[in-house]
Amino acid sequence: MTRARGHERAQILKSLETGLRVLGCFEGAKSEWGVTELAGELGVSKASVYRVLATLERHGYVLQDEGSGRYRLGSRLIRLGRLAANHFSLPERALPLMRKLRDETGEEVHLAVLDGREAVYIAKVNGLRPVQVVSEIGDRCPAHCVSTGKVLLAHADPALVEGMISEGLVCYTDRTHATAGSLLEELEKIRGQGYAVNWGEWREDVRGVAAPVVNADGSVVASIGICGPAFRLDEGFIQKSIPAVVGAASRLSGQLGAPEER
């Protein structure tokens, strides 16, 4: 059994290695490659290269020119590169401010980034109260339903939001912004006030507040927010916590070189 599992794992890693070697060919001066050229360059079969390219194309890592049939890098790699640059050491910089925000509010604090339709937690600080929301670094949430995600969507490429709407918005509770009009109105409101509130839009018993983190070129690269059980995060608590959340996000933005007025 152990040998079979090891053999299977080796095959998976070999396939991944081939894919990474294919992508590595695009790092040089040559920006476009054909299947035969790549096969010769890497010393593997054309069938293997074709399967790798087809898989990479399916996920947006490469694009095939319809006229020439040659391949070039896709937009997803550009986006990942920007994410890597923006998020490098971001959790490390954010943690002291997140701990301060936790101490001010007593609640769990998240640092999140946008990945497609989802907000992803890249850092977390546990709250001080006995009852807490269960979450882990790496957890994903539907962006249109949580405060950290709505902040990110409010400043995302409009085409992304339009794509989400066209694909259909899942309604999780009676408070979910699950229609085009409702979501677009909510995102406009968030842009105007500078923060987002989740009133139980994903899980009825969980609420939160979040604000945007901005980098040196004025782009929103993350969001900081608190979340906790609805019985504790009533309207009065949320209104009282908004300045602390916005302040933490603003201070982190300042560390990233964000313009003073945005």
mmCIF file of C-alpha atoms in Angstrom:
data_model
loop_
_atom_site.group_PDB
_atom_site.id
_atom_site.type_symbol
_atom_site.label_atom_id
_atom_site.label_comp_id
_atom_site.label_asym_id
_atom_site.label_seq_id
_atom_site.Cartn_x
_atom_site.Cartn_y
_atom_site.Cartn_z
ATOM 1 C CA MET A 1 0.000 0.000 0.000
ATOM 2 C CA THR A 2 2.757 2.450 0.904
ATOM 3 C CA ARG A 3 4.636 1.707 -2.306
ATOM 4 C CA ALA A 4 1.513 2.255 -4.434
ATOM 5 C CA ARG A 5 0.804 5.603 -2.798
ATOM 6 C CA GLY A 6 4.414 6.684 -3.268
ATOM 7 C CA HIS A 7 4.329 5.702 -6.940
ATOM 8 C CA GLU A 8 1.094 7.633 -7.461
ATOM 9 C CA ARG A 9 2.513 10.694 -5.765
ATOM 10 C CA ALA A 10 5.658 10.515 -7.938
ATOM 11 C CA GLN A 11 3.521 10.455 -11.083
ATOM 12 C CA ILE A 12 1.568 13.522 -9.938
ATOM 13 C CA LEU A 13 4.754 15.436 -9.145
ATOM 14 C CA LYS A 14 6.265 14.483 -12.507
ATOM 15 C CA SER A 15 3.227 15.862 -14.303
ATOM 16 C CA LEU A 16 3.408 19.058 -12.268
ATOM 17 C CA GLU A 17 7.105 19.377 -13.006
ATOM 18 C CA THR A 18 6.407 19.165 -16.732
ATOM 19 C CA GLY A 19 3.820 21.909 -16.421
ATOM 20 C CA LEU A 20 6.200 24.146 -14.518
ATOM 21 C CA ARG A 21 8.955 23.518 -17.075
ATOM 22 C CA VAL A 22 6.552 24.531 -19.834
ATOM 23 C CA LEU A 23 5.757 27.777 -18.029
ATOM 24 C CA GLY A 24 9.481 28.337 -17.451
ATOM 25 C CA CYS A 25 10.075 28.460 -21.199
ATOM 26 C CA PHE A 26 8.072 31.684 -21.343
ATOM 27 C CA GLU A 27 10.462 33.451 -18.954
ATOM 28 C CA GLY A 28 13.032 34.128 -21.662
ATOM 29 C CA ALA A 29 12.983 36.456 -24.631
ATOM 30 C CA LYS A 30 10.668 34.173 -26.589
ATOM 31 C CA SER A 31 7.090 35.051 -25.678
ATOM 32 C CA GLU A 32 5.262 32.587 -27.944
ATOM 33 C CA TRP A 33 5.781 28.851 -28.396
ATOM 34 C CA GLY A 34 4.325 26.072 -30.498
ATOM 35 C CA VAL A 35 3.724 22.542 -29.259
ATOM 36 C CA THR A 36 6.528 21.042 -31.369
ATOM 37 C CA GLU A 37 8.999 23.708 -30.277
ATOM 38 C CA LEU A 38 8.255 23.158 -26.606
ATOM 39 C CA ALA A 39 8.509 19.400 -26.974
ATOM 40 C CA GLY A 40 11.952 19.766 -28.555
ATOM 41 C CA GLU A 41 13.072 22.322 -25.994
ATOM 42 C CA LEU A 42 12.050 20.164 -23.043
ATOM 43 C CA GLY A 43 12.782 16.755 -24.509
ATOM 44 C CA VAL A 44 9.298 15.397 -23.899
ATOM 45 C CA SER A 45 6.608 14.104 -26.237
ATOM 46 C CA LYS A 46 4.340 16.440 -28.157
ATOM 47 C CA ALA A 47 1.350 14.651 -26.648
ATOM 48 C CA SER A 48 2.555 15.462 -23.123
ATOM 49 C CA VAL A 49 3.169 19.103 -24.006
ATOM 50 C CA TYR A 50 -0.229 19.388 -25.649
ATOM 51 C CA ARG A 51 -1.992 17.992 -22.574
ATOM 52 C CA VAL A 52 -0.097 20.391 -20.310
ATOM 53 C CA LEU A 53 -0.911 23.386 -22.510
ATOM 54 C CA ALA A 54 -4.564 22.395 -22.756
ATOM 55 C CA THR A 55 -4.772 22.218 -18.955
ATOM 56 C CA LEU A 56 -2.965 25.536 -18.500
ATOM 57 C CA GLU A 57 -5.201 27.176 -21.089
ATOM 58 C CA ARG A 58 -8.309 25.889 -19.366
ATOM 59 C CA HIS A 59 -7.256 27.655 -16.166
ATOM 60 C CA GLY A 60 -6.118 30.877 -17.837
ATOM 61 C CA TYR A 61 -2.363 30.450 -17.420
ATOM 62 C CA VAL A 62 -1.706 30.414 -21.180
ATOM 63 C CA LEU A 63 -3.623 31.546 -24.252
ATOM 64 C CA GLN A 64 -3.563 30.087 -27.753
ATOM 65 C CA ASP A 65 -3.515 32.392 -30.755
ATOM 66 C CA GLU A 66 -6.357 31.328 -33.028
ATOM 67 C CA GLY A 67 -4.434 32.239 -36.168
ATOM 68 C CA SER A 68 -0.982 30.795 -35.527
ATOM 69 C CA GLY A 69 -1.902 28.134 -32.962
ATOM 70 C CA ARG A 70 1.020 29.279 -30.802
ATOM 71 C CA TYR A 71 0.773 29.839 -27.066
ATOM 72 C CA ARG A 72 1.590 32.818 -24.871
ATOM 73 C CA LEU A 73 1.166 33.589 -21.167
ATOM 74 C CA GLY A 74 -2.375 34.255 -19.969
ATOM 75 C CA SER A 75 -3.783 37.002 -17.803
ATOM 76 C CA ARG A 76 -4.100 34.802 -14.731
ATOM 77 C CA LEU A 77 -0.323 34.699 -14.341
ATOM 78 C CA ILE A 78 -0.236 38.496 -14.515
ATOM 79 C CA ARG A 79 -2.842 38.654 -11.772
ATOM 80 C CA LEU A 80 -0.979 36.145 -9.628
ATOM 81 C CA GLY A 81 2.235 38.101 -10.088
ATOM 82 C CA ARG A 82 0.557 41.274 -8.906
ATOM 83 C CA LEU A 83 -0.963 39.458 -5.962
ATOM 84 C CA ALA A 84 2.437 38.068 -5.005
ATOM 85 C CA ALA A 85 3.994 41.533 -5.148
ATOM 86 C CA ASN A 86 1.167 43.155 -3.217
ATOM 87 C CA HIS A 87 0.877 40.492 -0.561
ATOM 88 C CA PHE A 88 4.553 39.955 0.091
ATOM 89 C CA SER A 89 5.043 40.450 3.837
ATOM 90 C CA LEU A 90 1.564 41.983 4.092
ATOM 91 C CA PRO A 91 0.438 39.647 6.900
ATOM 92 C CA GLU A 92 3.644 40.365 8.814
ATOM 93 C CA ARG A 93 3.064 44.098 8.547
ATOM 94 C CA ALA A 94 -0.597 43.755 9.404
ATOM 95 C CA LEU A 95 -0.351 41.570 12.506
ATOM 96 C CA PRO A 96 0.601 44.291 15.035
ATOM 97 C CA LEU A 97 -2.294 46.449 13.827
ATOM 98 C CA MET A 98 -4.620 43.453 13.849
ATOM 99 C CA ARG A 99 -3.675 42.651 17.449
ATOM 100 C CA LYS A 100 -4.354 46.272 18.439
ATOM 101 C CA LEU A 101 -7.737 46.138 16.728
ATOM 102 C CA ARG A 102 -8.496 42.887 18.542
ATOM 103 C CA ASP A 103 -7.592 44.490 21.856
ATOM 104 C CA GLU A 104 -9.808 47.500 21.082
ATOM 105 C CA THR A 105 -12.856 45.470 20.071
ATOM 106 C CA GLY A 106 -12.320 42.100 21.728
ATOM 107 C CA GLU A 107 -13.308 40.406 18.469
ATOM 108 C CA GLU A 108 -11.620 38.142 15.938
ATOM 109 C CA VAL A 109 -9.704 40.019 13.231
ATOM 110 C CA HIS A 110 -9.108 38.917 9.632
ATOM 111 C CA LEU A 111 -6.902 40.151 6.808
ATOM 112 C CA ALA A 112 -8.388 39.064 3.486
ATOM 113 C CA VAL A 113 -7.656 39.234 -0.242
ATOM 114 C CA LEU A 114 -9.905 38.619 -3.222
ATOM 115 C CA ASP A 115 -9.550 35.474 -5.323
ATOM 116 C CA GLY A 116 -12.243 35.369 -7.976
ATOM 117 C CA ARG A 117 -15.635 35.225 -6.272
ATOM 118 C CA GLU A 118 -14.160 34.550 -2.829
ATOM 119 C CA ALA A 119 -12.477 36.413 0.000
ATOM 120 C CA VAL A 120 -9.497 34.470 1.354
ATOM 121 C CA TYR A 121 -8.105 34.954 4.861
ATOM 122 C CA ILE A 122 -4.328 35.436 4.739
ATOM 123 C CA ALA A 123 -3.929 36.382 8.417
ATOM 124 C CA LYS A 124 -6.015 36.047 11.551
ATOM 125 C CA VAL A 125 -5.940 37.101 15.206
ATOM 126 C CA ASN A 126 -8.184 35.301 17.668
ATOM 127 C CA GLY A 127 -10.676 37.288 19.694
ATOM 128 C CA LEU A 128 -10.760 37.674 23.447
ATOM 129 C CA ARG A 129 -14.349 36.587 24.097
ATOM 130 C CA PRO A 130 -15.372 33.080 25.217
ATOM 131 C CA VAL A 131 -17.617 32.574 22.158
ATOM 132 C CA GLN A 132 -15.871 33.091 18.804
ATOM 133 C CA VAL A 133 -16.484 32.457 15.119
ATOM 134 C CA VAL A 134 -14.536 29.410 13.934
ATOM 135 C CA SER A 135 -12.117 30.272 11.108
ATOM 136 C CA GLU A 136 -8.624 29.484 9.886
ATOM 137 C CA ILE A 137 -6.002 31.126 7.675
ATOM 138 C CA GLY A 138 -6.751 30.033 4.116
ATOM 139 C CA ASP A 139 -10.509 29.843 4.645
ATOM 140 C CA ARG A 140 -12.612 31.118 1.753
ATOM 141 C CA CYS A 141 -15.904 32.973 1.970
ATOM 142 C CA PRO A 142 -18.368 34.103 -0.722
ATOM 143 C CA ALA A 143 -17.215 37.666 -1.305
ATOM 144 C CA HIS A 144 -20.687 39.140 -1.789
ATOM 145 C CA CYS A 145 -21.796 37.958 1.656
ATOM 146 C CA VAL A 146 -19.035 38.981 4.099
ATOM 147 C CA SER A 147 -17.708 42.405 5.062
ATOM 148 C CA THR A 148 -14.091 41.707 4.054
ATOM 149 C CA GLY A 149 -15.259 40.407 0.680
ATOM 150 C CA LYS A 150 -17.734 43.200 -0.036
ATOM 151 C CA VAL A 151 -15.038 45.806 0.575
ATOM 152 C CA LEU A 152 -12.819 44.068 -1.962
ATOM 153 C CA LEU A 153 -15.621 43.722 -4.513
ATOM 154 C CA ALA A 154 -16.487 47.393 -4.118
ATOM 155 C CA HIS A 155 -13.025 48.270 -5.436
ATOM 156 C CA ALA A 156 -12.561 45.352 -7.847
ATOM 157 C CA ASP A 157 -12.640 45.385 -11.628
ATOM 158 C CA PRO A 158 -16.295 46.001 -12.593
ATOM 159 C CA ALA A 159 -15.989 43.160 -15.110
ATOM 160 C CA LEU A 160 -15.407 40.745 -12.229
ATOM 161 C CA VAL A 161 -18.559 41.884 -10.461
ATOM 162 C CA GLU A 162 -20.555 41.755 -13.694
ATOM 163 C CA GLY A 163 -19.299 38.211 -14.276
ATOM 164 C CA MET A 164 -20.373 37.167 -10.782
ATOM 165 C CA ILE A 165 -23.814 38.622 -11.345
ATOM 166 C CA SER A 166 -24.221 36.976 -14.742
ATOM 167 C CA GLU A 167 -23.220 33.593 -13.283
ATOM 168 C CA GLY A 168 -25.747 34.001 -10.482
ATOM 169 C CA LEU A 169 -25.412 35.116 -6.862
ATOM 170 C CA VAL A 170 -26.113 32.524 -4.196
ATOM 171 C CA CYS A 171 -28.609 33.630 -1.558
ATOM 172 C CA TYR A 172 -27.591 32.285 1.852
ATOM 173 C CA THR A 173 -29.902 34.251 4.161
ATOM 174 C CA ASP A 174 -32.704 36.783 3.921
ATOM 175 C CA ARG A 175 -30.067 39.527 4.164
ATOM 176 C CA THR A 176 -27.852 38.335 1.273
ATOM 177 C CA HIS A 177 -27.437 40.809 -1.588
ATOM 178 C CA ALA A 178 -28.312 38.196 -4.188
ATOM 179 C CA THR A 179 -29.658 40.370 -7.013
ATOM 180 C CA ALA A 180 -27.767 42.663 -9.370
ATOM 181 C CA GLY A 181 -29.529 45.792 -8.162
ATOM 182 C CA SER A 182 -29.089 45.002 -4.485
ATOM 183 C CA LEU A 183 -25.408 44.098 -4.765
ATOM 184 C CA LEU A 184 -24.458 47.050 -6.982
ATOM 185 C CA GLU A 185 -26.253 49.444 -4.640
ATOM 186 C CA GLU A 186 -24.444 47.905 -1.663
ATOM 187 C CA LEU A 187 -21.026 48.203 -3.333
ATOM 188 C CA GLU A 188 -21.655 51.832 -4.237
ATOM 189 C CA LYS A 189 -22.614 52.521 -0.619
ATOM 190 C CA ILE A 190 -19.405 50.850 0.583
ATOM 191 C CA ARG A 191 -17.255 52.961 -1.746
ATOM 192 C CA GLY A 192 -18.938 56.084 -0.438
ATOM 193 C CA GLN A 193 -18.661 55.386 3.285
ATOM 194 C CA GLY A 194 -15.290 53.612 3.234
ATOM 195 C CA TYR A 195 -16.275 50.410 5.049
ATOM 196 C CA ALA A 196 -18.623 47.420 4.794
ATOM 197 C CA VAL A 197 -20.911 45.733 7.293
ATOM 198 C CA ASN A 198 -22.099 42.137 7.160
ATOM 199 C CA TRP A 199 -25.465 41.900 8.886
ATOM 200 C CA GLY A 200 -25.668 38.102 8.767
ATOM 201 C CA GLU A 201 -25.590 37.781 4.992
ATOM 202 C CA TRP A 202 -23.702 34.472 4.839
ATOM 203 C CA ARG A 203 -24.513 33.008 8.222
ATOM 204 C CA GLU A 204 -27.412 34.517 10.112
ATOM 205 C CA ASP A 205 -25.615 34.353 13.450
ATOM 206 C CA VAL A 206 -22.344 36.000 12.284
ATOM 207 C CA ARG A 207 -21.735 39.705 11.636
ATOM 208 C CA GLY A 208 -18.690 41.779 10.768
ATOM 209 C CA VAL A 209 -17.176 45.111 9.770
ATOM 210 C CA ALA A 210 -14.279 45.647 7.334
ATOM 211 C CA ALA A 211 -12.363 48.421 5.601
ATOM 212 C CA PRO A 212 -10.010 48.528 2.584
ATOM 213 C CA VAL A 213 -6.219 48.365 2.608
ATOM 214 C CA VAL A 214 -4.655 50.499 -0.127
ATOM 215 C CA ASN A 215 -1.150 50.342 -1.604
ATOM 216 C CA ALA A 216 1.142 53.028 -3.012
ATOM 217 C CA ASP A 217 -0.573 53.265 -6.386
ATOM 218 C CA GLY A 218 -3.994 53.662 -4.797
ATOM 219 C CA SER A 219 -5.184 50.114 -5.430
ATOM 220 C CA VAL A 220 -7.147 48.172 -2.811
ATOM 221 C CA VAL A 221 -5.067 45.062 -2.171
ATOM 222 C CA ALA A 222 -6.688 43.639 0.959
ATOM 223 C CA SER A 223 -9.250 44.267 3.651
ATOM 224 C CA ILE A 224 -9.145 44.212 7.449
ATOM 225 C CA GLY A 225 -12.215 43.303 9.412
ATOM 226 C CA ILE A 226 -13.634 42.050 12.662
ATOM 227 C CA CYS A 227 -16.314 39.397 12.996
ATOM 228 C CA GLY A 228 -18.240 37.782 15.782
ATOM 229 C CA PRO A 229 -21.588 36.332 16.822
ATOM 230 C CA ALA A 230 -24.632 38.429 15.993
ATOM 231 C CA PHE A 231 -25.839 38.521 19.606
ATOM 232 C CA ARG A 232 -22.703 40.477 20.503
ATOM 233 C CA LEU A 233 -22.235 42.541 17.344
ATOM 234 C CA ASP A 234 -25.485 44.458 17.598
ATOM 235 C CA GLU A 235 -25.991 47.765 15.796
ATOM 236 C CA GLY A 236 -24.565 49.796 18.670
ATOM 237 C CA PHE A 237 -21.401 47.691 18.908
ATOM 238 C CA ILE A 238 -20.860 47.799 15.137
ATOM 239 C CA GLN A 239 -21.257 51.578 14.953
ATOM 240 C CA LYS A 240 -18.845 51.962 17.857
ATOM 241 C CA SER A 241 -16.302 49.623 16.192
ATOM 242 C CA ILE A 242 -16.285 51.238 12.731
ATOM 243 C CA PRO A 243 -13.684 53.941 13.585
ATOM 244 C CA ALA A 244 -11.301 51.325 15.022
ATOM 245 C CA VAL A 245 -11.629 49.103 11.934
ATOM 246 C CA VAL A 246 -11.222 51.987 9.494
ATOM 247 C CA GLY A 247 -8.297 53.299 11.520
ATOM 248 C CA ALA A 248 -6.466 49.963 11.436
ATOM 249 C CA ALA A 249 -6.940 49.688 7.669
ATOM 250 C CA SER A 250 -5.819 53.280 7.198
ATOM 251 C CA ARG A 251 -2.661 52.790 9.247
ATOM 252 C CA LEU A 252 -1.733 49.663 7.299
ATOM 253 C CA SER A 253 -2.396 51.525 4.060
ATOM 254 C CA GLY A 254 -0.059 54.258 5.260
ATOM 255 C CA GLN A 255 2.674 51.685 5.825
ATOM 256 C CA LEU A 256 2.195 50.543 2.225
ATOM 257 C CA GLY A 257 2.653 54.098 0.980
ATOM 258 C CA ALA A 258 -0.974 54.785 0.126
ATOM 259 C CA PRO A 259 -1.933 58.354 -0.849
ATOM 260 C CA GLU A 260 -3.287 60.274 2.134
ATOM 261 C CA GLU A 261 -6.551 61.052 0.390
ATOM 262 C CA ARG A 262 -8.251 58.249 -1.504
#
